[in-house]
Amino acid sequence: MSSIDETKQFVPLNIAVLTVSDTRSLADDKSGTTLADRLTAAGHHLAAREIIVDDVDAIRVIIKRWIADEGIDAIITTGGTGFTGRDVTPEAVEPLFEKRMDGFSIAFHMLSHAKIGTSTVQSRATAGVAGATFIFCLPGSPGACRDAWDGILAAQLDYRTRPCNFVEIMPRLDEHLRRPKAQGASA
């Protein structure tokens, strides 16, 4: 089990929230609000928040912009992870991943199964890393967002979580881009 090391200082992250929906506005975006409220209550900064329609290209424009923004450490999307024709968030985001985070999907489905049973198979929740930015794609329900934040993200985005967390590896996420070639190395 993980625990909080109280001798360590909390490190606030800059987290962007993207709601993917053809029908939501900021006024009725319960899932985006759930995430924004929880991350700020935990001490993080809401770096950006937008709503975009279920369209691969439109989603990618925002995600790419946020990946390129050095002021954004993590991105959380909500919506578009189901199986209907308009559910395209994984198709939009997964090709951008440099590394996939398979364990996130497994952990999410384990948490979800405990709450909603086999209905969890209707979600294609996914996560990965791109441009030294963590990206988490959650279902569009406030309950799923609450479960993912409370059960996974709150701890993993907290530097004090032991035995390990995402924050402590952030400085090394782009080391492959910064490392100069060794003398005499090829390609």
Tab-separated table of C-alpha atoms in Angstrom:
chain	number	residue	atom	x	y	z
A	1	MET	CA	0.000	0.000	0.000
A	2	SER	CA	1.119	3.523	-0.675
A	3	SER	CA	1.440	6.115	2.043
A	4	ILE	CA	2.163	9.820	2.386
A	5	ASP	CA	5.615	10.786	3.606
A	6	GLU	CA	4.852	13.820	5.786
A	7	THR	CA	8.549	14.774	5.872
A	8	LYS	CA	8.349	15.714	2.182
A	9	GLN	CA	6.833	18.959	0.955
A	10	PHE	CA	3.837	18.910	-1.405
A	11	VAL	CA	4.722	19.954	-4.968
A	12	PRO	CA	1.801	21.595	-6.805
A	13	LEU	CA	1.442	20.680	-10.475
A	14	ASN	CA	-0.144	22.596	-13.329
A	15	ILE	CA	-2.953	20.395	-14.623
A	16	ALA	CA	-5.186	21.045	-17.644
A	17	VAL	CA	-8.692	19.571	-17.944
A	18	LEU	CA	-10.347	18.890	-21.297
A	19	THR	CA	-13.964	17.821	-21.523
A	20	VAL	CA	-14.786	16.036	-24.766
A	21	SER	CA	-18.482	16.400	-25.503
A	22	ASP	CA	-20.861	17.481	-28.248
A	23	THR	CA	-23.421	18.667	-25.704
A	24	ARG	CA	-21.687	20.150	-22.639
A	25	SER	CA	-20.921	23.754	-21.760
A	26	LEU	CA	-18.961	25.052	-18.767
A	27	ALA	CA	-22.263	25.648	-16.978
A	28	ASP	CA	-23.290	21.967	-17.074
A	29	ASP	CA	-19.918	20.197	-17.290
A	30	LYS	CA	-20.144	18.145	-14.091
A	31	SER	CA	-17.207	15.871	-14.944
A	32	GLY	CA	-14.818	18.719	-15.771
A	33	THR	CA	-15.950	20.549	-12.643
A	34	THR	CA	-15.396	17.423	-10.533
A	35	LEU	CA	-11.802	17.189	-11.776
A	36	ALA	CA	-11.102	20.923	-11.466
A	37	ASP	CA	-12.505	21.018	-7.935
A	38	ARG	CA	-10.594	17.944	-6.795
A	39	LEU	CA	-7.239	18.934	-8.238
A	40	THR	CA	-7.404	22.451	-6.797
A	41	ALA	CA	-8.586	21.139	-3.415
A	42	ALA	CA	-5.502	18.897	-3.420
A	43	GLY	CA	-3.284	21.972	-3.893
A	44	HIS	CA	-2.595	21.770	-7.642
A	45	HIS	CA	-3.194	24.571	-10.147
A	46	LEU	CA	-5.844	24.392	-12.856
A	47	ALA	CA	-3.609	25.426	-15.763
A	48	ALA	CA	-6.347	25.370	-18.403
A	49	ARG	CA	-9.857	24.091	-18.916
A	50	GLU	CA	-11.685	23.677	-22.207
A	51	ILE	CA	-14.569	21.821	-23.777
A	52	ILE	CA	-14.267	20.413	-27.287
A	53	VAL	CA	-16.560	18.391	-29.541
A	54	ASP	CA	-15.990	14.689	-30.195
A	55	ASP	CA	-13.691	15.186	-33.176
A	56	VAL	CA	-10.235	13.601	-33.529
A	57	ASP	CA	-8.578	16.629	-35.149
A	58	ALA	CA	-10.133	19.159	-32.771
A	59	ILE	CA	-9.085	17.106	-29.728
A	60	ARG	CA	-5.531	16.719	-31.053
A	61	VAL	CA	-5.135	20.469	-31.621
A	62	ILE	CA	-5.766	21.179	-27.943
A	63	ILE	CA	-3.785	18.214	-26.609
A	64	LYS	CA	-0.767	19.067	-28.808
A	65	ARG	CA	-0.915	22.709	-27.696
A	66	TRP	CA	-0.972	21.664	-24.046
A	67	ILE	CA	1.849	19.122	-24.538
A	68	ALA	CA	3.980	21.907	-26.051
A	69	ASP	CA	3.156	24.268	-23.165
A	70	GLU	CA	5.983	23.998	-20.628
A	71	GLY	CA	3.600	25.380	-18.004
A	72	ILE	CA	1.401	22.260	-18.139
A	73	ASP	CA	2.579	19.158	-16.286
A	74	ALA	CA	-0.445	16.902	-16.773
A	75	ILE	CA	-3.594	16.727	-18.867
A	76	ILE	CA	-6.800	15.013	-17.836
A	77	THR	CA	-9.530	14.478	-20.409
A	78	THR	CA	-13.058	13.387	-19.612
A	79	GLY	CA	-15.456	11.956	-22.167
A	80	GLY	CA	-15.258	10.134	-25.452
A	81	THR	CA	-13.854	6.848	-24.119
A	82	GLY	CA	-16.869	4.661	-24.859
A	83	PHE	CA	-17.789	2.658	-27.950
A	84	THR	CA	-20.324	4.814	-29.756
A	85	GLY	CA	-19.503	6.332	-33.108
A	86	ARG	CA	-18.684	9.750	-31.639
A	87	ASP	CA	-16.408	8.361	-28.874
A	88	VAL	CA	-12.973	9.151	-30.328
A	89	THR	CA	-10.789	10.370	-27.463
A	90	PRO	CA	-8.431	7.332	-27.424
A	91	GLU	CA	-8.088	7.533	-31.230
A	92	ALA	CA	-7.206	11.219	-30.948
A	93	VAL	CA	-4.795	10.988	-28.023
A	94	GLU	CA	-3.080	7.579	-28.063
A	95	PRO	CA	-1.098	8.252	-31.282
A	96	LEU	CA	0.493	11.197	-29.445
A	97	PHE	CA	1.830	9.011	-26.621
A	98	GLU	CA	5.563	8.419	-26.546
A	99	LYS	CA	4.954	5.841	-23.833
A	100	ARG	CA	1.685	4.159	-22.914
A	101	MET	CA	0.707	3.716	-19.279
A	102	ASP	CA	-1.032	0.330	-19.394
A	103	GLY	CA	-1.137	0.086	-15.604
A	104	PHE	CA	-3.428	3.121	-15.402
A	105	SER	CA	-6.149	1.416	-17.425
A	106	ILE	CA	-5.834	-1.731	-15.332
A	107	ALA	CA	-5.990	0.183	-12.048
A	108	PHE	CA	-8.923	2.252	-13.288
A	109	HIS	CA	-10.875	-0.838	-14.327
A	110	MET	CA	-10.185	-2.524	-10.992
A	111	LEU	CA	-11.553	0.505	-9.113
A	112	SER	CA	-14.466	0.849	-11.490
A	113	HIS	CA	-15.360	-2.844	-11.309
A	114	ALA	CA	-15.693	-2.591	-7.527
A	115	LYS	CA	-18.284	0.186	-8.028
A	116	ILE	CA	-20.149	-0.638	-11.249
A	117	GLY	CA	-19.287	-4.269	-11.902
A	118	THR	CA	-18.843	-5.536	-15.412
A	119	SER	CA	-20.108	-2.251	-16.884
A	120	THR	CA	-16.503	-1.074	-16.567
A	121	VAL	CA	-15.699	-2.907	-19.817
A	122	GLN	CA	-17.586	-0.144	-21.651
A	123	SER	CA	-14.739	2.295	-20.936
A	124	ARG	CA	-11.545	2.678	-22.911
A	125	ALA	CA	-9.821	4.763	-20.235
A	126	THR	CA	-6.183	5.203	-21.193
A	127	ALA	CA	-3.071	7.134	-20.231
A	128	GLY	CA	0.431	7.860	-21.397
A	129	VAL	CA	3.260	10.356	-21.597
A	130	ALA	CA	4.017	12.769	-24.436
A	131	GLY	CA	6.510	15.613	-24.454
A	132	ALA	CA	7.210	15.127	-20.722
A	133	THR	CA	3.490	15.625	-20.023
A	134	PHE	CA	1.299	13.030	-18.341
A	135	ILE	CA	-2.035	12.472	-20.109
A	136	PHE	CA	-5.010	10.652	-18.582
A	137	CYS	CA	-8.200	9.975	-20.563
A	138	LEU	CA	-11.213	9.275	-18.363
A	139	PRO	CA	-14.848	8.450	-19.068
A	140	GLY	CA	-17.339	11.315	-19.135
A	141	SER	CA	-19.226	10.549	-15.944
A	142	PRO	CA	-18.612	12.504	-12.736
A	143	GLY	CA	-18.443	9.191	-10.846
A	144	ALA	CA	-15.678	7.855	-13.078
A	145	CYS	CA	-13.743	11.125	-12.723
A	146	ARG	CA	-14.165	11.026	-8.950
A	147	ASP	CA	-13.028	7.381	-8.802
A	148	ALA	CA	-9.977	7.996	-11.007
A	149	TRP	CA	-8.926	11.092	-9.075
A	150	ASP	CA	-9.563	9.733	-5.593
A	151	GLY	CA	-8.324	6.210	-6.288
A	152	ILE	CA	-5.301	6.812	-8.534
A	153	LEU	CA	-4.417	10.337	-9.567
A	154	ALA	CA	-4.516	12.105	-6.186
A	155	ALA	CA	-1.794	9.796	-4.874
A	156	GLN	CA	0.285	9.479	-8.036
A	157	LEU	CA	0.319	13.243	-8.606
A	158	ASP	CA	1.459	13.834	-5.011
A	159	TYR	CA	5.229	13.985	-4.545
A	160	ARG	CA	4.882	12.697	-0.989
A	161	THR	CA	3.362	9.342	-2.023
A	162	ARG	CA	5.582	6.373	-1.271
A	163	PRO	CA	6.921	4.028	-2.485
A	164	CYS	CA	6.775	6.001	-5.763
A	165	ASN	CA	4.798	8.624	-7.677
A	166	PHE	CA	4.726	10.389	-11.031
A	167	VAL	CA	6.033	13.705	-9.709
A	168	GLU	CA	9.448	12.338	-8.738
A	169	ILE	CA	10.104	11.061	-12.275
A	170	MET	CA	8.957	14.223	-14.056
A	171	PRO	CA	12.480	15.685	-14.378
A	172	ARG	CA	13.536	12.546	-16.261
A	173	LEU	CA	10.601	12.179	-18.663
A	174	ASP	CA	12.410	13.942	-21.480
A	175	GLU	CA	15.945	12.744	-20.710
A	176	HIS	CA	16.058	10.887	-24.029
A	177	LEU	CA	15.631	14.249	-25.763
A	178	ARG	CA	18.253	16.071	-23.682
A	179	ARG	CA	21.022	13.479	-23.537
A	180	PRO	CA	23.855	14.261	-25.931
A	181	LYS	CA	25.261	11.409	-27.973
A	182	ALA	CA	28.218	9.628	-26.472
A	183	GLN	CA	31.529	10.257	-28.166
A	184	GLY	CA	31.826	7.878	-31.113
A	185	ALA	CA	28.217	6.639	-30.885
A	186	SER	CA	26.445	5.914	-34.134
A	187	ALA	CA	22.917	6.974	-35.064
